Structure formats: C-alpha cells, structure tokens
PDB file of C-alpha atoms in Angstrom:
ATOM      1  CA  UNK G   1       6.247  21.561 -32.132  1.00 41.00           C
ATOM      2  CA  UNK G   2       3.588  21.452 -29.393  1.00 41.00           C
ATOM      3  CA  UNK G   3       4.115  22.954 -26.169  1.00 40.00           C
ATOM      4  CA  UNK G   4       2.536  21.972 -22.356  1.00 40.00           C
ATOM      5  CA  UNK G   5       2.327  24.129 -20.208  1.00 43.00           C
ATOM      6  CA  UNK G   6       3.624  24.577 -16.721  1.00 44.00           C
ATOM      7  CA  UNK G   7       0.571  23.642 -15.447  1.00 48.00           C
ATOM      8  CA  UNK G   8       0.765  19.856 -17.113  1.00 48.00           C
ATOM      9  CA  UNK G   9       4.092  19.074 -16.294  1.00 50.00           C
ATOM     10  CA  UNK G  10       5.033  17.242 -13.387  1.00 52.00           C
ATOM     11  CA  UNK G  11       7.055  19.026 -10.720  1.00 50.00           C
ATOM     12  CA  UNK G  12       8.638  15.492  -9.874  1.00 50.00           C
ATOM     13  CA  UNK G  13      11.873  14.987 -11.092  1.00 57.00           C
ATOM     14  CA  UNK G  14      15.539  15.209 -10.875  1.00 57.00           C
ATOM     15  CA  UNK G  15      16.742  14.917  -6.577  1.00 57.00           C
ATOM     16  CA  UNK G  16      12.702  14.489  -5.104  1.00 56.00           C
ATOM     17  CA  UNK G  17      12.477  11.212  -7.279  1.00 57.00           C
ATOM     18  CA  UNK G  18      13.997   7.676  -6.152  1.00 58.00           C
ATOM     19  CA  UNK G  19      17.252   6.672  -7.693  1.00 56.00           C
ATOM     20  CA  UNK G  20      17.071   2.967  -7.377  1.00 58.00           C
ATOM     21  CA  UNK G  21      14.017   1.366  -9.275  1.00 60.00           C
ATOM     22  CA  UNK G  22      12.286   4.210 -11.000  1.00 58.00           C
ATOM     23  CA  UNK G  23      12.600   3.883 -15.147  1.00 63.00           C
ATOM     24  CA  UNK G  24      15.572   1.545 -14.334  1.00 63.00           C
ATOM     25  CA  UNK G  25      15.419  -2.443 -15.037  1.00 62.00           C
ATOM     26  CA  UNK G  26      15.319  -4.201 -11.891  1.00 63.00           C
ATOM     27  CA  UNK G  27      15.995  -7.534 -10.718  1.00 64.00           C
ATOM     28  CA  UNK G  28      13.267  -9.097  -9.084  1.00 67.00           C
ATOM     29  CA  UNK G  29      13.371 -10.192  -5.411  1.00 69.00           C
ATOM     30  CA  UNK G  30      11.280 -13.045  -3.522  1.00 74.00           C
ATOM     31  CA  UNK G  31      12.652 -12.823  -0.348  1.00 84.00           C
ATOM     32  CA  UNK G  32      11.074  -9.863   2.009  1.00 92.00           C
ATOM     33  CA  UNK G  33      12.857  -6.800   1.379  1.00 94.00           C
ATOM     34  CA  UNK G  34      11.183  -3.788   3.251  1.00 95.00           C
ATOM     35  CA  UNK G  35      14.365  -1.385   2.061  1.00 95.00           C
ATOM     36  CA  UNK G  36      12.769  -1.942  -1.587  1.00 94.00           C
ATOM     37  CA  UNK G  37       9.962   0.779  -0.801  1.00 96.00           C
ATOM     38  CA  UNK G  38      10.674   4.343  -1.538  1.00 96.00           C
ATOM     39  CA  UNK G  39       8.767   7.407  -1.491  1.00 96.00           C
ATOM     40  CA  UNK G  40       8.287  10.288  -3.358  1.00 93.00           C
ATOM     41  CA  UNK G  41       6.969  14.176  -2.386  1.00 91.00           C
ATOM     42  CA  UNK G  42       3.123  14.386  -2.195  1.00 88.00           C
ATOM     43  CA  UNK G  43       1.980  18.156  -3.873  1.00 77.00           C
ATOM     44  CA  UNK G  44       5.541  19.418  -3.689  1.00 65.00           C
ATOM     45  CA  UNK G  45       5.536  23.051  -5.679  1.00 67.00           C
ATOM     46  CA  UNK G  46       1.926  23.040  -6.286  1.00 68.00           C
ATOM     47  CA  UNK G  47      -1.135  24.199  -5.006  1.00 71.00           C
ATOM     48  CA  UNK G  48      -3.904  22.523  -5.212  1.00 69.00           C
ATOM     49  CA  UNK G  49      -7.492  23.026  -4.220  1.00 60.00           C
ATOM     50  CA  UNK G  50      -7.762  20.446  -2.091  1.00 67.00           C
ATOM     51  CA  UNK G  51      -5.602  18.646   0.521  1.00 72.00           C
ATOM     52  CA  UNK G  52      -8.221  15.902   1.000  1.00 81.00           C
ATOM     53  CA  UNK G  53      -6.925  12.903  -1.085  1.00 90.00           C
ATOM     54  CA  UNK G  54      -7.236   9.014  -0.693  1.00 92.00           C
ATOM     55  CA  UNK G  55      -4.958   6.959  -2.171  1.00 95.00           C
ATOM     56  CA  UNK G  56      -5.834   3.223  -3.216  1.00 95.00           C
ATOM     57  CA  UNK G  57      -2.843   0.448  -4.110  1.00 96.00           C
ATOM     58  CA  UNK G  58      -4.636  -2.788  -5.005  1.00 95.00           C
ATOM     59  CA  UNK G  59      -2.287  -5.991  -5.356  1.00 95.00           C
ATOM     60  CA  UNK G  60      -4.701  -8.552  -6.998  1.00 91.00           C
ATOM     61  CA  UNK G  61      -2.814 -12.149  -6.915  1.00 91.00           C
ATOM     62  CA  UNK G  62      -0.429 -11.625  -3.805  1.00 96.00           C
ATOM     63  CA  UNK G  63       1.607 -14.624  -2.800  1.00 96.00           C
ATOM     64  CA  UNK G  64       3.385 -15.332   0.399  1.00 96.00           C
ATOM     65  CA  UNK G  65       3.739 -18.847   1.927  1.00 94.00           C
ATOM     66  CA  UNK G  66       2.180 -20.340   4.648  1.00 93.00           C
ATOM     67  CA  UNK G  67       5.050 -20.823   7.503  1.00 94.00           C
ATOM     68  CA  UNK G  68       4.082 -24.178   8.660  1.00 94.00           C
ATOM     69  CA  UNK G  69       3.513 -26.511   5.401  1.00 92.00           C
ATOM     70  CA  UNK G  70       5.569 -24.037   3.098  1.00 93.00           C
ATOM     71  CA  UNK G  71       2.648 -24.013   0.759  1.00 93.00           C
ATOM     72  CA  UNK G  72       1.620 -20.593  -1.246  1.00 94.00           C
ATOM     73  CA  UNK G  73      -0.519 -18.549   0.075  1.00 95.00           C
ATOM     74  CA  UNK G  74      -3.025 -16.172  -2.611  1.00 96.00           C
ATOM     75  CA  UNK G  75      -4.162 -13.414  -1.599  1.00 96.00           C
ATOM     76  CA  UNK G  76      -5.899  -9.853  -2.635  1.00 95.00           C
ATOM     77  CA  UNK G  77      -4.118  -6.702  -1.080  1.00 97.00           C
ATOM     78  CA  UNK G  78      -5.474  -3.289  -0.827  1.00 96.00           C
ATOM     79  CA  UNK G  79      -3.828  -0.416   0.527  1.00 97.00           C
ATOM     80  CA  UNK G  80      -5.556   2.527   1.259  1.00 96.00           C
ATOM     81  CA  UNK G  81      -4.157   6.132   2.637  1.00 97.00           C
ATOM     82  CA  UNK G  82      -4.386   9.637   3.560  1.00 96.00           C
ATOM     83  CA  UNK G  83      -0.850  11.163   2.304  1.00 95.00           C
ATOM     84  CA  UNK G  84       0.818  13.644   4.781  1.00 93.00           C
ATOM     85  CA  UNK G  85       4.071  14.688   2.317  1.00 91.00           C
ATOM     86  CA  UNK G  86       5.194  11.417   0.667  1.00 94.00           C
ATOM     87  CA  UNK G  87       3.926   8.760  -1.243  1.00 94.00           C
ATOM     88  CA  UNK G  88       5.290   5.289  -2.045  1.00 97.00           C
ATOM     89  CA  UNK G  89       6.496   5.129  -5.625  1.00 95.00           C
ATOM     90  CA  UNK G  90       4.493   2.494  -7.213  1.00 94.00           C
ATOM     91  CA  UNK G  91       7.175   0.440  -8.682  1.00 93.00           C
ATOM     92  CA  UNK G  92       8.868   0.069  -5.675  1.00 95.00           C
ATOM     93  CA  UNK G  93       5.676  -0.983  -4.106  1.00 97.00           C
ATOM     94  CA  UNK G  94       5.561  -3.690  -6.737  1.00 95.00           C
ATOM     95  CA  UNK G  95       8.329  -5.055  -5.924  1.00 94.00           C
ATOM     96  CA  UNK G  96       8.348  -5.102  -2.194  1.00 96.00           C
ATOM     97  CA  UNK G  97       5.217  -6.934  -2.305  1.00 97.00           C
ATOM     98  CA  UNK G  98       6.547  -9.561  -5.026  1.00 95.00           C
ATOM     99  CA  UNK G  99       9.387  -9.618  -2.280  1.00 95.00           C
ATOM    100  CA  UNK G 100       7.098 -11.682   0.184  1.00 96.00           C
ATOM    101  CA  UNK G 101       7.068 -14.718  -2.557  1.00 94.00           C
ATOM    102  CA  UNK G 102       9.115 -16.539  -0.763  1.00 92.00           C
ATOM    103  CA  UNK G 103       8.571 -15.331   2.622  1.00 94.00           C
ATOM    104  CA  UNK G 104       6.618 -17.166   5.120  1.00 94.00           C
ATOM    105  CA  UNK G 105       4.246 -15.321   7.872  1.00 95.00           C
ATOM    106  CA  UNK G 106       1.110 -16.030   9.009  1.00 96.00           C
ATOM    107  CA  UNK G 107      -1.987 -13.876   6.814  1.00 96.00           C
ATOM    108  CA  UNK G 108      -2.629 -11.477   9.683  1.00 97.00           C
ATOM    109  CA  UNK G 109       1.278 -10.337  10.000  1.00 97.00           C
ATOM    110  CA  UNK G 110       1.982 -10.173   6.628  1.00 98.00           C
ATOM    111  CA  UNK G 111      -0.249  -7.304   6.846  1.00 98.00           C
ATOM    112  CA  UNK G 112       0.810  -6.090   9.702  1.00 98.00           C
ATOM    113  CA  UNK G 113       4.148  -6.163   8.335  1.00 98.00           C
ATOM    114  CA  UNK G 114       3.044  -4.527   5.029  1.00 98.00           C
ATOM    115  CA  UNK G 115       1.414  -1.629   7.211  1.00 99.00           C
ATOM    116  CA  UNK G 116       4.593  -1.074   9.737  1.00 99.00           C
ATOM    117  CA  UNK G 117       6.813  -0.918   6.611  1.00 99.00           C
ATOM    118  CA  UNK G 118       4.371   1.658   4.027  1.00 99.00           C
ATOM    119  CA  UNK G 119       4.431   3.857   8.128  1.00 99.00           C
ATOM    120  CA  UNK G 120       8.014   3.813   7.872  1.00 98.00           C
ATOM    121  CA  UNK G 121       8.618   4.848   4.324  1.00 98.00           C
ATOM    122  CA  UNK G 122       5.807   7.852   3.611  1.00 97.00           C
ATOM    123  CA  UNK G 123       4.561   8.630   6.959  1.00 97.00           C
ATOM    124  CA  UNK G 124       1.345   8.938   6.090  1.00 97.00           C
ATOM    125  CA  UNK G 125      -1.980  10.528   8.118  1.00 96.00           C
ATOM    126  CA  UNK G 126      -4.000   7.733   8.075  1.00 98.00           C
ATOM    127  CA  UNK G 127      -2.822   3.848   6.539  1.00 98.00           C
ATOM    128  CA  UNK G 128      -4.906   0.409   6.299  1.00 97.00           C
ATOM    129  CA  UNK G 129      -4.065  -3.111   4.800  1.00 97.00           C
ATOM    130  CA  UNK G 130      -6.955  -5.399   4.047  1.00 95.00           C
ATOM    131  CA  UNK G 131      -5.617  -9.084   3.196  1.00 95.00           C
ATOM    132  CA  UNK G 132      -8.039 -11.172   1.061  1.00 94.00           C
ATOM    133  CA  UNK G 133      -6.724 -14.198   1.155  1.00 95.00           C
ATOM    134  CA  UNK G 134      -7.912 -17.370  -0.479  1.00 93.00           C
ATOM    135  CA  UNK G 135      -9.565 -20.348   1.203  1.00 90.00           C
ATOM    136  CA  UNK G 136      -7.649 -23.405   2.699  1.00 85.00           C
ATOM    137  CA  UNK G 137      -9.339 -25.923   4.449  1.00 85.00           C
ATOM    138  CA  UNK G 138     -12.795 -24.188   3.646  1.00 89.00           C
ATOM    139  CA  UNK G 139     -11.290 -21.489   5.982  1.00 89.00           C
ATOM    140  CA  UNK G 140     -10.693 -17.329   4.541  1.00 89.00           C
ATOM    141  CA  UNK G 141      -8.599 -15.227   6.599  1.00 92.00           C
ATOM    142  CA  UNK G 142      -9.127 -11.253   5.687  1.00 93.00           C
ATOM    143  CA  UNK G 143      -6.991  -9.369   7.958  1.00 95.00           C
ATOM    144  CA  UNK G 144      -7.447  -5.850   8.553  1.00 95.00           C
ATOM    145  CA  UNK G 145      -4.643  -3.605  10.005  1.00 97.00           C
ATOM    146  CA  UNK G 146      -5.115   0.289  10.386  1.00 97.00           C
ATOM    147  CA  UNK G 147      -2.562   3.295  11.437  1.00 98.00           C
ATOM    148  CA  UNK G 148      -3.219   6.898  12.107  1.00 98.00           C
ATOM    149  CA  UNK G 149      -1.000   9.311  13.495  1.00 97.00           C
ATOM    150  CA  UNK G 150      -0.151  10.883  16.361  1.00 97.00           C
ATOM    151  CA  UNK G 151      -1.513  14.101  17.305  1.00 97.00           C
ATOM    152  CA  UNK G 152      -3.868  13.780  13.885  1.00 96.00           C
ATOM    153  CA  UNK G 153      -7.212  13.992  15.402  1.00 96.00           C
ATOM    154  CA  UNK G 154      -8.895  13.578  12.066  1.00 95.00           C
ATOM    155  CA  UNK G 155      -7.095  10.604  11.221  1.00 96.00           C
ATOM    156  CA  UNK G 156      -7.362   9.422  14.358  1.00 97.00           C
ATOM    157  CA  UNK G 157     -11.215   9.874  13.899  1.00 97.00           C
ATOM    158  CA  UNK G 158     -10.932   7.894  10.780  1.00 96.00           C
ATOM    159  CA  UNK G 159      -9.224   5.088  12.616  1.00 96.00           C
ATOM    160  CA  UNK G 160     -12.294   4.767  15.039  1.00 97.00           C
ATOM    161  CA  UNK G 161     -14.808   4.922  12.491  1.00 96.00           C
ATOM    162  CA  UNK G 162     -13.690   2.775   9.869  1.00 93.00           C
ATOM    163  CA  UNK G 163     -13.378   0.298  12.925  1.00 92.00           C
ATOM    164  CA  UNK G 164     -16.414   0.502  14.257  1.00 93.00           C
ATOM    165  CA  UNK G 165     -17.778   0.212  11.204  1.00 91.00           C
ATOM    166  CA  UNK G 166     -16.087  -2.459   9.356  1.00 88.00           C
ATOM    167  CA  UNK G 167     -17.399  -5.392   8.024  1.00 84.00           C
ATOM    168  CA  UNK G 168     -15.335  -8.378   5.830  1.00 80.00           C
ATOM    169  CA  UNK G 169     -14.667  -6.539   1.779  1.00 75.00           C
ATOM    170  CA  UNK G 170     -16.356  -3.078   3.289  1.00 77.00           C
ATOM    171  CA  UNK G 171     -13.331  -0.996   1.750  1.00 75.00           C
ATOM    172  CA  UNK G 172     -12.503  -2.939  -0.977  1.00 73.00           C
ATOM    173  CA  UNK G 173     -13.178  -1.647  -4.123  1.00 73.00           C
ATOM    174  CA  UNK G 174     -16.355  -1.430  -5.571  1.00 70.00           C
ATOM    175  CA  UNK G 175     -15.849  -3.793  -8.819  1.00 64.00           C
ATOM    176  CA  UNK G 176     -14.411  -6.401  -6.239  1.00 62.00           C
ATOM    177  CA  UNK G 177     -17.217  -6.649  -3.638  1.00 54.00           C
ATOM    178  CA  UNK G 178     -19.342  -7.740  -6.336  1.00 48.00           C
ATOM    179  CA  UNK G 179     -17.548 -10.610  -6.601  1.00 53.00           C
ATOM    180  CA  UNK G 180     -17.593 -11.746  -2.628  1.00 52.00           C
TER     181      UNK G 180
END
C-alpha cells in the first residue's frame, strides 16, 4: 500500500471546507444568488515560499439577459486576484455565476455585481472582472471592474497600473487574445 506524504496532502478538510456544495449534488439555480459563493482558507498550515500568487477563474459561455428585451446575453468572464486568506471554492463559483441565467442587468453591472459579491466572500488584496460579451447590434461591451484594498499599498499600486494601462482583452488569457 503506497503512502503520501505530509507534504502532498492537502491541509483542507474537515471545519475550513464549505458544507453546502462541495462533493455534494446540487441543484442548479438561474436566478442571482450571491449567498451561493463560499470560500475556503488560502495557505492555512503551510508555508510556502512565496506569498505572491495570482489567481485566474475564467467562465467561457456566461449568460445573463439583457433587462430591456429579455433576450440572452453571452459573454466571456475572467476573474483575476491576489488572495489575502480565502479563496472562493470553485464549485460554488460555478454556480453563482450559472445563477445570473435568468437574471437581467445591464453588461457593465453584472460585473460590478460579480466583483462586489467575490469582495464580500474572500476579501481578497487585489480583485478584477473583465466581461467579454458578445456583439448585438454590431456593438461589444467589455466591462472592466477592479478592487484593491484598503490600507494595501501594493494592491492599491496594482489598481493604478493595470488602469492606466489597460487596453480591451489586455488581461485575458493568452490562448484567448489570439482569438480577438
């Protein structure tokens, strides 16, 4: 019988791990639900040799709906972060996002909303939200929504520069931008 050792196991389990979705069968919402996002402990009993990490969530074939015709609206999510001691369980994440199915908000606060909501349940250093979503009417709306925190001057430096210095599918992943 083969052994691992401590240093491959994960020291995630038992009361730092979410209850309600994780390894369970779920039923599937599609109406916004913001209390479907949990978190889980970033690094918790470890150390590492490096606190620098970036964390990318990509959501390729969003839907919401458009809140004046009611008509679906596609769209390309990515969700990149600096973790402070949390991180959103990925299920969960699923989920919440398939929750907007039925939701209607315009492109730019559905991002916003996505951002306000990811703030609430990690409390991360440093958050963004980059909405690709498809053309209607010849017109593409790719919002971009950013959060650092308070009193985090290197996150708050982040902010700034990836501000100044954005430009439409910038942070999106490499395989993607060579399809814009």
């Amino acid at each position: 019988m083969a052994t691992t050792s401590s240093r491959n196991r994960s020291v995630r389990r038992g009361r730092s791990l979410p209850v309600a979705t994780l390894g369970k069968r779920t039923r599937l919402s599609f109406t916004y639900k913001p209390e479907l996002l949990e978190a889980i402990p970033f690094g918790v009993g470890r150390a590492f040799a490096t606190s620098n990490t970036w964390v990318s969530n990509n959501c390729l074939r969003f839907t919401s709906l458009c809140p004046v015709t009611g008509q679906p609206d596609w769209a390309d999510i990515f969700i990149n972060f600096i973790p402070d001691a949390r991180l959103v369980e990925s299920k969960s994440l699923k989920e919440y996002l398939n929750s907007f199915r039925m939701h209607g908000d315009f492109h730019e606060d559905v991002c916003r909303l996505i951002c306000d909501d990811l703030v609430r349940c990690m409390g991360p250093r440093y958050l963004e939200v980059i909405g690709h979503f498809d053309s209607r009417g010849s017109i593409a709306i790719w919002p971009y929504v950013q959060y650092a925190k308070d009193g985090d001057a290197g996150a708050q430096q982040i902010l700034q520069h990836r501000l100044l210095h954005y430009t439409p599918g910038k942070y999106a992943p490499e395989s993607y931008r060579r399809n814009i």
